[in-house]
Short mmCIF file of C-alpha atoms in Angstrom, two decimals:
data_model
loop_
_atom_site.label_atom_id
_atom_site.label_comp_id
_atom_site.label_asym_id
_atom_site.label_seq_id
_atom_site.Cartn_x
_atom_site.Cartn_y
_atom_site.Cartn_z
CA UNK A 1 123.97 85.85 109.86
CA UNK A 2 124.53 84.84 106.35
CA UNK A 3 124.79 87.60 103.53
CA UNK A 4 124.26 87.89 99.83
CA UNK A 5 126.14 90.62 98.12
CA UNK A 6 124.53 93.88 95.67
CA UNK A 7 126.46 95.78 93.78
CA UNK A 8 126.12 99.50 94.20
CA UNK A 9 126.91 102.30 91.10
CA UNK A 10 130.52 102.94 92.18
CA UNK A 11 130.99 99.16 91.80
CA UNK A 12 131.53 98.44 95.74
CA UNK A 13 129.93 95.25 97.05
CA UNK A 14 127.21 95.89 99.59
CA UNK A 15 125.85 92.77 101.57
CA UNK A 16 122.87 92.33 102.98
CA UNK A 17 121.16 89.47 105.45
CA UNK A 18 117.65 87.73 103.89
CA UNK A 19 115.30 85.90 106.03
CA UNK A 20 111.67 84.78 105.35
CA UNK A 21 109.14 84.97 102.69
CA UNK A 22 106.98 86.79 101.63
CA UNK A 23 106.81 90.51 100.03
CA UNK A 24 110.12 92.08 100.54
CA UNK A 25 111.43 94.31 103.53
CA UNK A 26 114.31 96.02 103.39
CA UNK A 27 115.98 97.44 106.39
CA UNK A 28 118.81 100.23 106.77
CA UNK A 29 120.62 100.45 110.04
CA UNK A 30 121.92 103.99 111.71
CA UNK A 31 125.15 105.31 112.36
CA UNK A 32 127.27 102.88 114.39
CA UNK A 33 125.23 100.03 113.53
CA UNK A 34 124.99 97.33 111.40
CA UNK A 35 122.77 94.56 110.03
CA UNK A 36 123.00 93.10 113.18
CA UNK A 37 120.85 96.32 114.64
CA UNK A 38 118.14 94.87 112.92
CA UNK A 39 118.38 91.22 113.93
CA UNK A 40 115.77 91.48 116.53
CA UNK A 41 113.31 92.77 114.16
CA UNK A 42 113.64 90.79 111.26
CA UNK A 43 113.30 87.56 112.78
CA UNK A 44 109.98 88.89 114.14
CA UNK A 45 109.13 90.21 110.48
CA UNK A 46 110.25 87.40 108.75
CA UNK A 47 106.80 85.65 109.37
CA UNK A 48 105.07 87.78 107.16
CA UNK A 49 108.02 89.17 104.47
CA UNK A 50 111.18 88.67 103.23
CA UNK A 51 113.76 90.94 105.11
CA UNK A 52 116.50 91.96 103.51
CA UNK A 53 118.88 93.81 106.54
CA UNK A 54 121.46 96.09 104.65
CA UNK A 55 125.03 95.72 106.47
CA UNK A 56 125.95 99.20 105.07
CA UNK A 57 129.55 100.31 103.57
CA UNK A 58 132.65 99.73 105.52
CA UNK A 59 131.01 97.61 107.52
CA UNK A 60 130.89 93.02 108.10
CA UNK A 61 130.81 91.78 104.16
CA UNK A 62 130.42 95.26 102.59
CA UNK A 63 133.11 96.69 100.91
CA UNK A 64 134.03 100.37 100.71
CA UNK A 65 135.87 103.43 98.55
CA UNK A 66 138.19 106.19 100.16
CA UNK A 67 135.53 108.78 98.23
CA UNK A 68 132.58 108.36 100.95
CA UNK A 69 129.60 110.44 100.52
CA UNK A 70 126.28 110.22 100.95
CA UNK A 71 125.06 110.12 97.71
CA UNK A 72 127.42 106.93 97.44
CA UNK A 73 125.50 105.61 100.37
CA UNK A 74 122.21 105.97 98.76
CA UNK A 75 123.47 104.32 95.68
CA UNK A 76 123.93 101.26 98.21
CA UNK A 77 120.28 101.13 99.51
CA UNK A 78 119.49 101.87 96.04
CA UNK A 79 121.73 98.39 95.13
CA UNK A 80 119.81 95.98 97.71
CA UNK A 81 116.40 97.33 96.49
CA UNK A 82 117.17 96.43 93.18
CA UNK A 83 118.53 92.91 94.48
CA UNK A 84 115.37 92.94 95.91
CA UNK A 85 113.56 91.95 92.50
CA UNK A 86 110.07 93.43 93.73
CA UNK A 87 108.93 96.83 94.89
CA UNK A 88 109.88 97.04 99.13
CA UNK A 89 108.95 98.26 101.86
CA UNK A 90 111.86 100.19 102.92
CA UNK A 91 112.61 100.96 106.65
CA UNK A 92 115.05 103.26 107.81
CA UNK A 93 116.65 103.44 111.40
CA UNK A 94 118.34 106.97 112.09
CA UNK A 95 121.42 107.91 109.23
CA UNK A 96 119.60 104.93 107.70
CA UNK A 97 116.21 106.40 107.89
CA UNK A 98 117.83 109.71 106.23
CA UNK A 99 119.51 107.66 103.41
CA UNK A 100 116.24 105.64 102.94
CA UNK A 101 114.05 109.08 102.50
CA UNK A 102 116.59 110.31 99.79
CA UNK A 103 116.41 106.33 98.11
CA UNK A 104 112.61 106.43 97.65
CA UNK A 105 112.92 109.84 96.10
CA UNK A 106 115.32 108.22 93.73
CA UNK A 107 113.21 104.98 92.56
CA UNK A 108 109.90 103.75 91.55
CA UNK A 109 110.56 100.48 93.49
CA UNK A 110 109.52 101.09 96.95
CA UNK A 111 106.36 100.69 98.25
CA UNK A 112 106.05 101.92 101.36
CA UNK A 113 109.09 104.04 103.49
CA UNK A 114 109.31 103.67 107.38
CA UNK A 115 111.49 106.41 109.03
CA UNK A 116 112.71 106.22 112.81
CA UNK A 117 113.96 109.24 114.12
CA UNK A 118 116.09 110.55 111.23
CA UNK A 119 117.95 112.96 113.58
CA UNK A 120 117.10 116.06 111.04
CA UNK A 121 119.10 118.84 113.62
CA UNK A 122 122.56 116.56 113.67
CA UNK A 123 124.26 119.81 113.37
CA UNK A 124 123.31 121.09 117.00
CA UNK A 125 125.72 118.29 118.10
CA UNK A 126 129.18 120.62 118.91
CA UNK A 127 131.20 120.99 115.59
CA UNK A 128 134.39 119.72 117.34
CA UNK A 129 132.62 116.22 118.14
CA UNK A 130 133.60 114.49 115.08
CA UNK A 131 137.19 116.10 115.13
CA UNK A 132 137.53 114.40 118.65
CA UNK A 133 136.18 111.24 116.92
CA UNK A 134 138.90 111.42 114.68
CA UNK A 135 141.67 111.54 117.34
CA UNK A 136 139.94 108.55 119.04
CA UNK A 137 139.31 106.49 115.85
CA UNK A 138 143.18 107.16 115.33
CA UNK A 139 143.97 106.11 118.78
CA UNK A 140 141.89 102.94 118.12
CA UNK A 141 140.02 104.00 121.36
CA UNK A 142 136.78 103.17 119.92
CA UNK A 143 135.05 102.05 123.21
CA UNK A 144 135.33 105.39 124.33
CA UNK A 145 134.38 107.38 121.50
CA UNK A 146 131.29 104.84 121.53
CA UNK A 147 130.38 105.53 124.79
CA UNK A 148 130.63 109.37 123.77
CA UNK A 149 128.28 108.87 121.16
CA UNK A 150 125.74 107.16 122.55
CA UNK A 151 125.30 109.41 125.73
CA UNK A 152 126.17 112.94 123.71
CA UNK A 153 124.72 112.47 120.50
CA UNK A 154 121.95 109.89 120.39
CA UNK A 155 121.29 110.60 124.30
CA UNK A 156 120.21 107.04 125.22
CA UNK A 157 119.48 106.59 129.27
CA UNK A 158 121.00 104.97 131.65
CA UNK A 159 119.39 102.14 132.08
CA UNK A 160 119.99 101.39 128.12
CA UNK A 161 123.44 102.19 128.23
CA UNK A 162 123.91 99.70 130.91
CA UNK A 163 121.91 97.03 128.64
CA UNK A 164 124.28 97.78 125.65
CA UNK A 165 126.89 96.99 128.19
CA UNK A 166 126.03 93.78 129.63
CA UNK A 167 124.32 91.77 126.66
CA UNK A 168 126.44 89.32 125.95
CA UNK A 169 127.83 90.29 121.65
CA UNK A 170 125.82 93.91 121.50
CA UNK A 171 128.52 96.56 122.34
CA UNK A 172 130.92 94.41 120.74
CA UNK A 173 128.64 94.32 117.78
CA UNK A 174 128.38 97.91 117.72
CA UNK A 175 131.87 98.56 118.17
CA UNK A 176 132.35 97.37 113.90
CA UNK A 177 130.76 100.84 112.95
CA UNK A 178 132.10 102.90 115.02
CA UNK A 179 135.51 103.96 113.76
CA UNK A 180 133.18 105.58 110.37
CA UNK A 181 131.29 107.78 112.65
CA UNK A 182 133.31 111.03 111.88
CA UNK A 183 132.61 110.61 108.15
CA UNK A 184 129.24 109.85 108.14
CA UNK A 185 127.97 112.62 110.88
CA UNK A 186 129.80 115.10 109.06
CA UNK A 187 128.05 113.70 105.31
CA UNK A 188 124.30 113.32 107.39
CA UNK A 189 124.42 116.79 108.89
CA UNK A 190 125.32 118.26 105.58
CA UNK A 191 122.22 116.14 104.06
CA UNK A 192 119.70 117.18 106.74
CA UNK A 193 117.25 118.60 106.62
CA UNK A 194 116.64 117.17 102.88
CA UNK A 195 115.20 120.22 100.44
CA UNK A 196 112.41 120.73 99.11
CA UNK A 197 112.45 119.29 95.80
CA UNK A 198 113.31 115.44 97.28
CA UNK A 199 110.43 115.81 99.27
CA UNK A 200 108.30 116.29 96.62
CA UNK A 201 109.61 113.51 94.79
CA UNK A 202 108.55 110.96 97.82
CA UNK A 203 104.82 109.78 96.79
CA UNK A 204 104.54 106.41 98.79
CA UNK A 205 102.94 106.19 101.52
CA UNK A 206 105.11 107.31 104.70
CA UNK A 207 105.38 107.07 107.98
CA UNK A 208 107.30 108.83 110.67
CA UNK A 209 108.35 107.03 114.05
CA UNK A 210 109.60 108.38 117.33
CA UNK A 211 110.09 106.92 120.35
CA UNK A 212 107.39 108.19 123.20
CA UNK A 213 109.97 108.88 125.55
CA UNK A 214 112.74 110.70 122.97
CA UNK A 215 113.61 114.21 124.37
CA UNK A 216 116.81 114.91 122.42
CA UNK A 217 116.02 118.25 119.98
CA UNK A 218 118.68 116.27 117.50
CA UNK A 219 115.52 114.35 116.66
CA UNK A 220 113.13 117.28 116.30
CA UNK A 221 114.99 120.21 115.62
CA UNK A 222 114.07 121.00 111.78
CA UNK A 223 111.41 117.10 111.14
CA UNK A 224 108.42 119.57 110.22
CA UNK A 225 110.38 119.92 106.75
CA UNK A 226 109.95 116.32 106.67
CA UNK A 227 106.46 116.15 107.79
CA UNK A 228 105.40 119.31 105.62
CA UNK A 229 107.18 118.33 103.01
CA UNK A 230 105.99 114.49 102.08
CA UNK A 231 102.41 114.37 101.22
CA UNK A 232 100.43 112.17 103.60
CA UNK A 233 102.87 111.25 105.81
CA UNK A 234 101.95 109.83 109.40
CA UNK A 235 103.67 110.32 112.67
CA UNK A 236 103.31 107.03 115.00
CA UNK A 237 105.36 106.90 118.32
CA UNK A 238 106.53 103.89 119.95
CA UNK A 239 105.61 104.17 123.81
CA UNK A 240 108.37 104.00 126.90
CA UNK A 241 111.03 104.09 123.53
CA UNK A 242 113.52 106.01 122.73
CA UNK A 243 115.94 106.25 120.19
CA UNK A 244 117.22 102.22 120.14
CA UNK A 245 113.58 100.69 120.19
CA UNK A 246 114.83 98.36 117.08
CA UNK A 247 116.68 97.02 120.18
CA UNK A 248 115.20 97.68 123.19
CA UNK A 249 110.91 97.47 121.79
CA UNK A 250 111.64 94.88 118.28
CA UNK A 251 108.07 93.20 118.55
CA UNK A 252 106.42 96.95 118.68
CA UNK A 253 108.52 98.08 116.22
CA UNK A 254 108.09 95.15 113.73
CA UNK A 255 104.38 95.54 114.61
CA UNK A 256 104.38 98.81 113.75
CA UNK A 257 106.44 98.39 110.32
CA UNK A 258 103.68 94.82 109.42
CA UNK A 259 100.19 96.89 110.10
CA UNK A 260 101.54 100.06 107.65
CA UNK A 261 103.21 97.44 104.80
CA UNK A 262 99.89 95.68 104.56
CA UNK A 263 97.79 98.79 104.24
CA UNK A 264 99.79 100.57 101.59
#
């Protein structure tokens, strides 16, 4: 992948991946991710828009500050739409689909907002999770504390944890996000769910994805503020999916993310 650079408010580079043509897409990945996450997608996108794939702080090409927050992280997505040079359709994938909800309450330049399984209850995951991240980030033991997070906190089956496994590049992929994952589940959990008054300010239309076959209260615990609190917005679920479907289901989910751009 080949990446162009924004420059977010607190002056840190933040790159991003552009494919295609067309009216522009811009993608956030989740928690452990990166633009990669969205490779998969985009290419099936790119057809129809131009995809811009955020590789989000501390991450690839981006740069990064000591003073993380979330507010600093929605300044990035905020960065890339502006890059952009066009209102977007803005998709969000998990943390990403919680800083793309507080984004389009923040700008007049987004279209239409996608959001997959923004896990609104993050704080029924044990408090001492992310201290025991810590110790494992510090013991650079980050293929354990990525198995821990995909089978305690985003819950993904067996059968996908093997597949993250044996792909040839994708746990290795993965693995360049991981070390951040104290910060930012502390910083998302402390975001979620968003209050009332950001709601409100979110008048685009929006959808809501989950996976048909999602079971993990993280996802549900607390989403009717979402759903009661964005006027309009539409749930859609992604059948046999669960939380990875940008992975495991990309023509659905690029399907999915094509029918509601061109009707908003």
């Amino acid at each position: 992948m080949s990446f162009a650079q924004a420059r977010s408010a607190d002056g840190t580079p933040i790159a991003f991946a552009a494919t295609g043509t067309g009216d522009p897409v811009v993608l956030v990945h989740g928690a452990g991710g990166n633009a990669a996450s969205w490779l998969l997608v985009a290419r099936q996108l790119a057809a129809s828009f131009t995809v811009l794939s955020v590789e989000r702080r501390g991450r690839g090409a981006s740069g990064d500050r000591a003073d993380h927050s979330f507010q600093r992280e929605i300044e990035d997505v905020l960065a890339v739409i502006d890059a952009a040079g066009a209102p977007v359709h803005l998709v969000g994938h998990s943390y990403g689909a919680g800083l793309s909800l507080y984004a389009a309450a923040q700008t007049d330049a987004v279209r239409s907002l996608t959001l997959y399984e923004p896990p609104v209850g993050l704080r029924k995951v044990r408090v001492d999770f992310w201290d025991d991240a810590e110790v494992l980030v510090a013991a650079d033991d980050l293929d354990q504390l990525l198995l821990q997070f995909l089978t305690e906190v985003v819950q993904v089956s067996a059968e996908e944890l093997q597949a993250l496994r044996t792909v040839p590049h994708m746990w290795e992929r993965t693995l360049d996000g991981v070390r951040l994952l104290p910060r930012e589940g502390r910083a998302f959990a402390a975001a979620m769910p968003p209050p009332d008054d950001v709601l409100a300010k979110i008048s685009v239309p929006t959808q809501l994805v989950l996976g048909g076959e999602t079971t993990a209260e993280l996802y549900f615990e607390g989403l009717e503020v979402i759903e009661n609190g964005i006027a309009g917005l539409k749930r859609a679920t992604i059948a046999g999916q669960r939380h990875l479907a940008n992975t495991f289901a990309p023509a659905e989910v690029a399907g999915l993310i094509t029918r509601f751009a061109l009707t908003a």
